[in-house]
Coordinates of C-alpha atoms in Angstrom, one line a residue:
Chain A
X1 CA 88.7 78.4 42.6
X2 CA 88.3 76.0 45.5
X3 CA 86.7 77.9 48.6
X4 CA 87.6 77.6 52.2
X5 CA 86.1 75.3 54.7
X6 CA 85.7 75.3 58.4
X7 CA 87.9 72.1 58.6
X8 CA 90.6 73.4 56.8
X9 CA 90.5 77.0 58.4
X10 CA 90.7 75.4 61.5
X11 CA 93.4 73.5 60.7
X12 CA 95.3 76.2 58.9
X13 CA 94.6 78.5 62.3
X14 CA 96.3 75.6 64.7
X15 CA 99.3 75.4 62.3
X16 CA 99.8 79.3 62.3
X17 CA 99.0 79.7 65.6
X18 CA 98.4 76.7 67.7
X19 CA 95.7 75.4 70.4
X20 CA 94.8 76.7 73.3
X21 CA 94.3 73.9 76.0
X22 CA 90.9 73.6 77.2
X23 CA 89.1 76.2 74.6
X24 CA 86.1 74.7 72.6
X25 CA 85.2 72.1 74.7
X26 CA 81.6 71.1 72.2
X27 CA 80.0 73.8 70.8
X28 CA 79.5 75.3 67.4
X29 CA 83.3 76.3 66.7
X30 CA 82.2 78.7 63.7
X31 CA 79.7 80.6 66.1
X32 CA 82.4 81.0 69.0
X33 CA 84.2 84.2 69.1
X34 CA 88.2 83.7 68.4
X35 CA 89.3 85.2 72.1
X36 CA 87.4 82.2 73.7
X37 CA 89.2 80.1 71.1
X38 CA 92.4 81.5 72.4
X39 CA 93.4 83.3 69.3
X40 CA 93.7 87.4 69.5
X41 CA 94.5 89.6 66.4
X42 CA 98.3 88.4 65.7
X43 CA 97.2 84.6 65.7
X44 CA 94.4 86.4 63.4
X45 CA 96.7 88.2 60.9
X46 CA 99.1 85.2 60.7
X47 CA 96.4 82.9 59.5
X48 CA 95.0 85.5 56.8
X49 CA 98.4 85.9 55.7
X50 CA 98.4 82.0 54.9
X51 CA 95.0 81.7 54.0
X52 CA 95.9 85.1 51.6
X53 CA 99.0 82.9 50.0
X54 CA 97.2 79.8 49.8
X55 CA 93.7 81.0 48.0
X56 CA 95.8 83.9 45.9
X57 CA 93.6 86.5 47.6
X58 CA 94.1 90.0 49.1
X59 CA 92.2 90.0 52.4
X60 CA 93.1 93.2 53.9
X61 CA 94.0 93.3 57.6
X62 CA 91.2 95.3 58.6
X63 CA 88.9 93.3 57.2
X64 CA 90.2 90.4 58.5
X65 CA 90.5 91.8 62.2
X66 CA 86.7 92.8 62.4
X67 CA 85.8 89.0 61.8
X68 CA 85.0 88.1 65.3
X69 CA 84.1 84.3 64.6
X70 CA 85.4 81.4 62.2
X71 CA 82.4 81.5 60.5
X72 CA 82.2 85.6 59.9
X73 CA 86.1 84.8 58.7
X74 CA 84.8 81.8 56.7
X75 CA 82.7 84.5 54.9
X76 CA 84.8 87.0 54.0
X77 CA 86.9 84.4 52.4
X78 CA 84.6 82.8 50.8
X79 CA 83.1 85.3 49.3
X80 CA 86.6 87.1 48.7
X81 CA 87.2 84.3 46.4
X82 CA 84.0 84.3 44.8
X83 CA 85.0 87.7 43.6
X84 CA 88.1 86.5 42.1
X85 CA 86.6 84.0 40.3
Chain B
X1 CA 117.9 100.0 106.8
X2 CA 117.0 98.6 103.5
X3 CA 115.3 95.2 103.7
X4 CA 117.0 92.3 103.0
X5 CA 115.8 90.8 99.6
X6 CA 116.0 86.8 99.1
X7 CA 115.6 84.5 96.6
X8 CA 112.3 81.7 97.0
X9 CA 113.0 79.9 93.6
X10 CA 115.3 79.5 90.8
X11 CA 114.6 77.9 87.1
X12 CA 117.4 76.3 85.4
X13 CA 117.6 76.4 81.5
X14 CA 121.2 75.7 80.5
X15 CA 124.0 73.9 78.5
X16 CA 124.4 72.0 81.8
X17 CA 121.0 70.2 82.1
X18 CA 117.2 71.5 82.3
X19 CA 116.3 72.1 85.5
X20 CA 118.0 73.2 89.0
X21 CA 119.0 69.7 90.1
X22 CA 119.9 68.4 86.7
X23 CA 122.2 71.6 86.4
X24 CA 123.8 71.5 89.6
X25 CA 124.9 67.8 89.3
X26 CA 126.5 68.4 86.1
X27 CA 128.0 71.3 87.5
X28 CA 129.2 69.1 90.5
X29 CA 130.6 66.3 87.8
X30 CA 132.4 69.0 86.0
X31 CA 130.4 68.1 82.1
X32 CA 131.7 70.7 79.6
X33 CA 129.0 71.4 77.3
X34 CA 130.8 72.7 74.6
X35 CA 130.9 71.3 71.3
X36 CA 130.5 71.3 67.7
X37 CA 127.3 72.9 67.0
X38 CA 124.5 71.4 66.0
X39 CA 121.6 74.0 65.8
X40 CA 123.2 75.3 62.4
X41 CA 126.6 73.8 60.4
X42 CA 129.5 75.8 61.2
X43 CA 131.7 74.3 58.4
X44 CA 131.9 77.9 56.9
X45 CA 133.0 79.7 59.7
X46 CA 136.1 80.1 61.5
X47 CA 134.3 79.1 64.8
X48 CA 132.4 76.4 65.3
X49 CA 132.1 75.4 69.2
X50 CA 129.3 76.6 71.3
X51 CA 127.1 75.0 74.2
X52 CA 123.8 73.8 73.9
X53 CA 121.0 73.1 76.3
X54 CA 120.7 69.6 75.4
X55 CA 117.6 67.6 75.0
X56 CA 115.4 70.2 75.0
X57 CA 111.7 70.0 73.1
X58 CA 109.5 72.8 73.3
X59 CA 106.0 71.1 72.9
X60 CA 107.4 69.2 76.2
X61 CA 106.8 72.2 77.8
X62 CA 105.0 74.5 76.6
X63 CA 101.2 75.3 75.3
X64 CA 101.5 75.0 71.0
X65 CA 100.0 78.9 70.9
X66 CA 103.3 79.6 72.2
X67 CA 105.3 77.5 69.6
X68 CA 104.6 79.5 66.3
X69 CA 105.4 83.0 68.2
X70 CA 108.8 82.1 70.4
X71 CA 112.2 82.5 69.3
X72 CA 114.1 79.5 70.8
X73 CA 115.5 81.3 73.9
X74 CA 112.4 82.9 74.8
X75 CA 110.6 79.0 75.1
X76 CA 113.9 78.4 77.0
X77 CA 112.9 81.7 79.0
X78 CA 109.5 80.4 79.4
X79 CA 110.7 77.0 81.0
X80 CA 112.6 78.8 83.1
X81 CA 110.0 81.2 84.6
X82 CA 107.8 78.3 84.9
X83 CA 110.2 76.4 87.0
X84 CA 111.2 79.5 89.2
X85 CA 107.5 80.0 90.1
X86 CA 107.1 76.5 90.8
X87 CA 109.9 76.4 92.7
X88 CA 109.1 79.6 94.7
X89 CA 105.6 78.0 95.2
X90 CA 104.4 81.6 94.8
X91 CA 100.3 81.5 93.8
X92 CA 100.7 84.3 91.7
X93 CA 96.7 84.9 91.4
X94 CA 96.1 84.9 94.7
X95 CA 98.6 88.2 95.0
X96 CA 97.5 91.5 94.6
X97 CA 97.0 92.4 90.8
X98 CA 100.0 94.5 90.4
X99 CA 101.6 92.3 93.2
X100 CA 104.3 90.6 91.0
X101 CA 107.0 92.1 88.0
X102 CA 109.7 90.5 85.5
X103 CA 112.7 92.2 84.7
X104 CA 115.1 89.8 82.0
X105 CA 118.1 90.7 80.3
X106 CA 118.7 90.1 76.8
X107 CA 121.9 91.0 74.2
X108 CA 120.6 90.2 71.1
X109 CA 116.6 89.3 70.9
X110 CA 114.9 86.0 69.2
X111 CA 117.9 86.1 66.4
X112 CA 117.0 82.6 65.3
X113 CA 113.3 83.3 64.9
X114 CA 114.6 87.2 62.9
X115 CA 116.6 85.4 60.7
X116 CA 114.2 83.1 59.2
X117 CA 111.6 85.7 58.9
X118 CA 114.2 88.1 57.2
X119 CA 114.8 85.2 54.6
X120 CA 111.6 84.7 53.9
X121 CA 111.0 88.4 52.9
X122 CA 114.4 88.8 50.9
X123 CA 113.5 85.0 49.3
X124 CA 109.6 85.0 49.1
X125 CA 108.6 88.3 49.8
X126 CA 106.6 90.3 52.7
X127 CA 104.0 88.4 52.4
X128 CA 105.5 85.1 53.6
X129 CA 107.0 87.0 56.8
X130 CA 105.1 86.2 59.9
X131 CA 103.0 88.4 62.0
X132 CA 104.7 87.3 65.0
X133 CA 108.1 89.0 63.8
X134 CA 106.6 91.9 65.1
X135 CA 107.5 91.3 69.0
X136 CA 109.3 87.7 68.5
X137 CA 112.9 88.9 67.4
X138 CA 112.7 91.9 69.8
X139 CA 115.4 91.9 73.1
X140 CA 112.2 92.7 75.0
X141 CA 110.4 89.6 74.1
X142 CA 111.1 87.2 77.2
X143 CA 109.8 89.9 79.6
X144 CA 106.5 90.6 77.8
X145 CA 106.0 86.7 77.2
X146 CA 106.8 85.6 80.6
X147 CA 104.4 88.2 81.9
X148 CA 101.6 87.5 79.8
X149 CA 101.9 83.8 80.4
X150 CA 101.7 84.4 84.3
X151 CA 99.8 87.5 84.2
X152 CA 102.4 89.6 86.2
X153 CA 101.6 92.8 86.1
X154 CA 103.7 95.0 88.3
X155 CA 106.5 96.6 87.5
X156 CA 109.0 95.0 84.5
X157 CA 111.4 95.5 82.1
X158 CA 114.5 94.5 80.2
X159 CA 118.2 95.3 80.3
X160 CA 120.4 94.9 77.8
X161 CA 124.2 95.1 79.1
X162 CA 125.5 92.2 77.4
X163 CA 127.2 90.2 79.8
X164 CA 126.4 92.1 82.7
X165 CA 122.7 91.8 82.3
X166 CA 122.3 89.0 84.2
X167 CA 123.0 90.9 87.1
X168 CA 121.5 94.2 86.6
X169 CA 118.8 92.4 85.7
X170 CA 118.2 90.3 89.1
X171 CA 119.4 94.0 90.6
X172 CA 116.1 96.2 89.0
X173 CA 114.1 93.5 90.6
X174 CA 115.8 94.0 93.9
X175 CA 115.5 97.2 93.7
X176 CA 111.3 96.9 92.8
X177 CA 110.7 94.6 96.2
X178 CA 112.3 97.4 98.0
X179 CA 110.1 100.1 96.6
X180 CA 107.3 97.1 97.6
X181 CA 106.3 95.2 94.9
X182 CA 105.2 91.9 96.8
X183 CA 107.7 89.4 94.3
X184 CA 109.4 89.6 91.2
X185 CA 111.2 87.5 88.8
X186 CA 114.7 88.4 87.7
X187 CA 117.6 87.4 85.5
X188 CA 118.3 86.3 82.2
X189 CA 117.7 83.4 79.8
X190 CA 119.4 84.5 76.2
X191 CA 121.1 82.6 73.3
X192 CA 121.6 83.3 69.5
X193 CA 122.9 80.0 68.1
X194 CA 121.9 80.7 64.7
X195 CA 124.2 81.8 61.6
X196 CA 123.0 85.2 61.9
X197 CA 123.9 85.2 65.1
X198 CA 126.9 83.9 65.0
X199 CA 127.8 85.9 62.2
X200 CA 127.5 89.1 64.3
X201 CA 129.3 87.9 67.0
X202 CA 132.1 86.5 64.8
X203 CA 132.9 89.9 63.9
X204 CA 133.3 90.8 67.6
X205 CA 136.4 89.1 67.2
X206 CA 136.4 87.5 70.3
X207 CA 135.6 83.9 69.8
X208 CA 137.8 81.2 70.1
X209 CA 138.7 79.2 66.8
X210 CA 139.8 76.4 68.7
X211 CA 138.3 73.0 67.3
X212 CA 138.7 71.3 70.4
X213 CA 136.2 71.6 72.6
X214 CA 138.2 71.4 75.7
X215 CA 140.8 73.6 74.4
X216 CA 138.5 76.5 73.5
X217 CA 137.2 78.2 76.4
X218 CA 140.0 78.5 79.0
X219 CA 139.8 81.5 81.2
X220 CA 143.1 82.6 83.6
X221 CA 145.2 79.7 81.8
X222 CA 148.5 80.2 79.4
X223 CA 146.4 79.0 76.3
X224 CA 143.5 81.5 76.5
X225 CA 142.3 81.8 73.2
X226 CA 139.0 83.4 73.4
X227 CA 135.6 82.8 74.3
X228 CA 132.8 79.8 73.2
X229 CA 128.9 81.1 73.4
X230 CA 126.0 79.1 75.1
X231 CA 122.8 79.4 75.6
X232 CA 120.5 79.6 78.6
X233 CA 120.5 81.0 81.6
X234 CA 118.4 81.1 85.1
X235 CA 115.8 83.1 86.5
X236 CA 115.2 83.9 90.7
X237 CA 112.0 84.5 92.0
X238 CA 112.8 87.3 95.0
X239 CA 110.7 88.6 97.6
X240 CA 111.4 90.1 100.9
X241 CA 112.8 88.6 103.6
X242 CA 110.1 89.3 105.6
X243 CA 107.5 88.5 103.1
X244 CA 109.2 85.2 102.5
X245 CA 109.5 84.2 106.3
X246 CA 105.8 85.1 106.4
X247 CA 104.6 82.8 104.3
X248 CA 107.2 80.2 105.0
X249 CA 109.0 79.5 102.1
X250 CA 111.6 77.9 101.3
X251 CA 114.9 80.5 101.1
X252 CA 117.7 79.7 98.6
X253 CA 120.1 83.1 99.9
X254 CA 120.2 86.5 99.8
X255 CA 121.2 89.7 97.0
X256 CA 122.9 91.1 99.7
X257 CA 124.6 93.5 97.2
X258 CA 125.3 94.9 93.9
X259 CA 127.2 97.6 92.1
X260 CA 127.7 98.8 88.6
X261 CA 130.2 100.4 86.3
X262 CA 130.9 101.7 83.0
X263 CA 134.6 101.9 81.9
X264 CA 136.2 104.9 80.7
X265 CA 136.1 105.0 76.7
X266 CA 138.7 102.8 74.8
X267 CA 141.9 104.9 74.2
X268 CA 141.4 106.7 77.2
X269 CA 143.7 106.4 79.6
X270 CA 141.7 105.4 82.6
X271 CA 141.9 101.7 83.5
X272 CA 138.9 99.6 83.7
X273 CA 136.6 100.4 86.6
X274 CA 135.7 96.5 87.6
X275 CA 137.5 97.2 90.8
X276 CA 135.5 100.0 91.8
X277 CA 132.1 97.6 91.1
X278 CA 133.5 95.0 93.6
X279 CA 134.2 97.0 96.0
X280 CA 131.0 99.2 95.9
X281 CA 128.7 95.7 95.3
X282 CA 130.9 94.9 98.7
X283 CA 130.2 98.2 100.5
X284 CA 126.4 97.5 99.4
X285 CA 126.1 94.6 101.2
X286 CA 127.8 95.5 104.1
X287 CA 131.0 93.3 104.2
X288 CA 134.4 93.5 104.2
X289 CA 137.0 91.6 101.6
X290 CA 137.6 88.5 104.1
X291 CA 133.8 87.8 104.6
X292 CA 133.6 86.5 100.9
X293 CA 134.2 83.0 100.3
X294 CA 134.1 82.6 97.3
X295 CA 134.6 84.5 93.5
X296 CA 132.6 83.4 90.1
X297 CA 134.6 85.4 88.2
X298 CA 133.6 87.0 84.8
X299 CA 136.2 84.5 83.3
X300 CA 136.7 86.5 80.0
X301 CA 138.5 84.1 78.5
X302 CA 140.8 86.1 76.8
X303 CA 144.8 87.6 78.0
X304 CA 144.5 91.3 78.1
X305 CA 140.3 91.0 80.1
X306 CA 141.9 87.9 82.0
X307 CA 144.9 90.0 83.8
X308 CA 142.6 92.9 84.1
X309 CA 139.9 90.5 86.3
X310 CA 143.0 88.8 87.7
X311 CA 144.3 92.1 88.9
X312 CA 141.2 93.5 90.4
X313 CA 141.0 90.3 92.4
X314 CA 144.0 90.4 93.5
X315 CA 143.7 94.2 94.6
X316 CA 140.2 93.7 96.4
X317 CA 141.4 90.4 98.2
X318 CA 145.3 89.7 98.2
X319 CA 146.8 87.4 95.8
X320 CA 145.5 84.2 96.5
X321 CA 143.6 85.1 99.2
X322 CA 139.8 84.0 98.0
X323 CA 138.9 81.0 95.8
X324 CA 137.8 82.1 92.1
X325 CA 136.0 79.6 90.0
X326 CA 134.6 80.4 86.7
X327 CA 132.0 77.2 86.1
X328 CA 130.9 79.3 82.6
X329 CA 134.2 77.0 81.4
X330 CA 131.0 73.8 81.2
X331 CA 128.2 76.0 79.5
X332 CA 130.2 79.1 77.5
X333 CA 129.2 82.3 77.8
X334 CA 125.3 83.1 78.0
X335 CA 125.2 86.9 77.3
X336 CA 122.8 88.0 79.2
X337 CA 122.1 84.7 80.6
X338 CA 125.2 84.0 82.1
X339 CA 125.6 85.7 85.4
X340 CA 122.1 85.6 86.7
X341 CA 123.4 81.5 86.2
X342 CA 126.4 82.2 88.6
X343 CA 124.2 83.7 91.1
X344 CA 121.9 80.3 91.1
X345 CA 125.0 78.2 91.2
X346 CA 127.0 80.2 93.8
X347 CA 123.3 80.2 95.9
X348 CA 123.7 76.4 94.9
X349 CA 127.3 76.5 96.0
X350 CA 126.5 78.2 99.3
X351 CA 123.5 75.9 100.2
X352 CA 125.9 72.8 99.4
X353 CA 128.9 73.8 100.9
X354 CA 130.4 72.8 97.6
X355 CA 132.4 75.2 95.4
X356 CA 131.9 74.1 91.5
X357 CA 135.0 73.7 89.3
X358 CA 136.2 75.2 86.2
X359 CA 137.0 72.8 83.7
X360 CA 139.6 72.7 81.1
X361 CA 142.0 75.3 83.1
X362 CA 145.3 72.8 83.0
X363 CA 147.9 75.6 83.1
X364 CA 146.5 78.9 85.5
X365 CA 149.0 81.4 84.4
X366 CA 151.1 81.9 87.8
X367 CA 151.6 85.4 87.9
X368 CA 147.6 85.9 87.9
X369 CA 148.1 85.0 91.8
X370 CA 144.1 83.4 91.7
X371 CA 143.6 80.3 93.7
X372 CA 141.6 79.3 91.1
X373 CA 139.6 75.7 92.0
X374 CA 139.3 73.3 89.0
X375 CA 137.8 70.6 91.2
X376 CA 134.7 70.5 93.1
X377 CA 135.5 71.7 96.6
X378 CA 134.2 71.7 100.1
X379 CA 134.2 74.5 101.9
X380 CA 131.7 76.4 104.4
X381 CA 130.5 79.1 102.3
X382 CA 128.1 82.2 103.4
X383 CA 129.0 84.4 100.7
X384 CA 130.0 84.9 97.1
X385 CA 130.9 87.7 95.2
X386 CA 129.9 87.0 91.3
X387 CA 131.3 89.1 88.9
X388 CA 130.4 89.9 85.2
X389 CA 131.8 92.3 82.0
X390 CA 129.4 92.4 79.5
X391 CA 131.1 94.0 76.2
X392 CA 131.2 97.8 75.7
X393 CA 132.1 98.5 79.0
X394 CA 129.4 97.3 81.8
X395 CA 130.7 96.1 84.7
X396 CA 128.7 94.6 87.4
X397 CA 129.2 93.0 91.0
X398 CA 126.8 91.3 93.3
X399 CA 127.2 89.7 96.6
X400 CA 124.8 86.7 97.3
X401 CA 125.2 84.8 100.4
X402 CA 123.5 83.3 103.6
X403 CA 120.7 86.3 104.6
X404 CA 122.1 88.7 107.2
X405 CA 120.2 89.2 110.5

């Protein structure tokens, strides 16, 4: 099974949930925390619900709402998928 | 004495154009709105006019985080809260934190936005339904979204009296810069052009079938034939008079007064109590029949509501004795939308000295006795009494005029 990147995660979070103007202006995006990103827990849900369909996994939304960062979500999918596999 | 409570800005969202100045011209020009619908296809349904706000694109206006959560009339909410702050030139951070409150109307909630989610669930499954259902669909929504957007945080909430929302709504926040909030914003912005929605309010049985879109929609004439919905609406920013003079803005009028009613059950006996609104939204603002200028009538649209409105006019003022125009003939009926859009455009009216027309009206049945203006007129104008039914039995009344010293 194909695993996740931070591109595509990303991506997937801006078509679920938009932008935010202004938020990550440089920086290491999978390091910054999703409320500077702009995204709270709904924004967070809807993209695991996608990323759930998409990689046939089961996420669980707790587990998903305790990733605080891209990269800690990243993770969980990745490794989610592993487990699959 | 109760102080007076005015209005500092208005945002436009409607049928009629996007934007106070785009609305009132159309207004002036007398543009019907109505048409075949293009949001959804009609063909299977026995109605199949509506009015549309036309031209409108959401990423124009608004920040894409917002896009994937909004039902369509809450991003037309949003525009219009934007514009009324604008408008009012009200700094809202720079206002103490609990300083400013919303209070919308609504009818129906983010239908549009439901009714895909709900076929996604019965077609894909719950898994394919979006988060954002949670709060999108809900008749709530426009409040919570506009205050979180603006980060008001004094007091809010939502009414939900159909047609008459539009002024109870604008009345709660009257009523909240009384008790001292320092500004709120008021009124409604509501729409369900979607087959669901349409669907509902097909069943309501009060929607005109007409396929002409200038034969549909005719309030007070012999061919009345029901009603054509819109979308839209406006919102007012109000503050006190006082507060407003302070900081030297820019004053549109005044809520000078208000009144509501509920009519007696259907099948009862008792007659409608619309009268008794007018007269106590009348006695609220401390006037007398002969200092209104001008009526925006609730303009049902349909015989038996038509006589009734007719009649209470007639009772309140004399026959003939006050201008009535009902300039919901260009944009339909907005639920909760559509009288808090009469107050802006009898405010507009007053400002202008211009009273708006209602279209399509070619044969005002006589015995009505309305002097009912179906082109624009001039006139000096310090006050206007809007009027507004909203289904189930809410009646509402509010004076608006030139503020009282």
């Amino acid at each position: 099974m194909e695993t996740l990147t931070l591109d595509r995660l990303m991506e997937i979070m801006r078509e679920c949930a938009g932008e935010e103007e202004g938020a990550n202006a440089g920086g290491d995006i999978g390091d910054t925390e999703f409320a500077a990103l702009g995204y709270d827990s709904l924004a967070l849900l809807e993209t695991a619900a996608r990323i759930e369909r998409e990689y046939q996994v089961r996420l669980g939304d707790e587990t998903v709402t305790e990733a605080k960062t891209p990269g800690a979500l990243l993770s969980l999918v990745n490794r989610t998928i592993s487990e699959v596999v | 004495m109760t102080s007076t409570v005015v209005v500092t800005g208005m945002g436009v969202v409607a049928p009629t154009g996007i934007g106070v100045d785009e609305h009132w011209a159309a207004t002036l020009r007398g543009t019907c709105a109505i048409d075949r619908v293009s949001r959804f296809d009609p063909t299977p349904y026995r109605s199949t006019l509506a009015a549309e706000v036309p031209g409108f694109v959401p990423e124009e206006h608004l920040p894409s985080r917002l896009i994937p959560q909004t039902d369509h009339m809450t991003r037309l909410a949003l525009v219009a809260a934007d514009q009324a702050l604008q408008n009012a030139d009200l700094d809202v951070p720079s206002l103490p934190e609990f300083g400013v409150g919303v209070v919308t109307a609504s009818s129906a909630g983010g239908f549009d936005f439901g009714h895909r989610e709900l076929e996604k669930l019965w077609s894909k499954g719950p898994e394919h339904v979006s988060a954002y259902q949670s709060f999108a669909w809900f008749y709530a929504v426009n409040t919570g979204q506009i205050s979180i957007r603006h980060g008001l945080r004094g007091p809010s909430g939502v009414l939900v009296t159909e047609q008459a929302g539009g002024l109870d709504a604008l009345a709660q926040a009257r009523r909240q810069v009384r008790q001292g909030t320092r500004a709120m914003i008021g009124g409604g912005v509501d729409g369900s052009l979607c087959a669901w929605g349409w669907v509902a309010q097909q069943t309501g049985g009060r929607l005109s079938t007409a396929q002409a879109p200038d034969r549909a929609y005719l309030p007070f004439d012999a061919g009345a034939c029901g009603q054509v919905p819109g979308e839209g609406g406006a919102l007012l920013v109000l503050e006190s008079a006082d507060d407003a003079r302070a900081r030297g803005a820019e004053v549109y009028g005044a809520l000078l007064g208000y009144a509501a009613t509920f009519d007696p059950p259907p099948g009862s006996a008792g007659p409608s109590t619309l009268r008794r609104a007018a007269e106590l939204a009348l006695r609220d603002a401390g006037v007398e029949a002969r200092d209104i200028d001008v009526v925006f009538a609730d303009a049902a649209g349909l015989p038996d509501l038509d006589r009734a409105e007719a009649q209470t006019l007639a009772e309140v003022f004399g026959g003939c004795a006050v201008p009535v125009t009902a300039p919901k003939t260009m944009t339909g009926r907005l639920a909760a939308g559509g009288a808090s859009l009469d107050v802006a455009t009898a405010l507009l009216a007053i400002r202008h000295g211009v009273i708006p027309p209602t279209v399509n009206v070619t044969r005002p049945l006589p015995d009505y006795r309305l002097d009912l203006v179906t082109r624009p007129r001039r006139a000096t104008l310090s006050a206007a009494l809007v009027l507004a039914r909203g289904h189930g039995g809410f009646n509402a009344a509010m004076v608006v005029g030139r503020e009282r010293r």
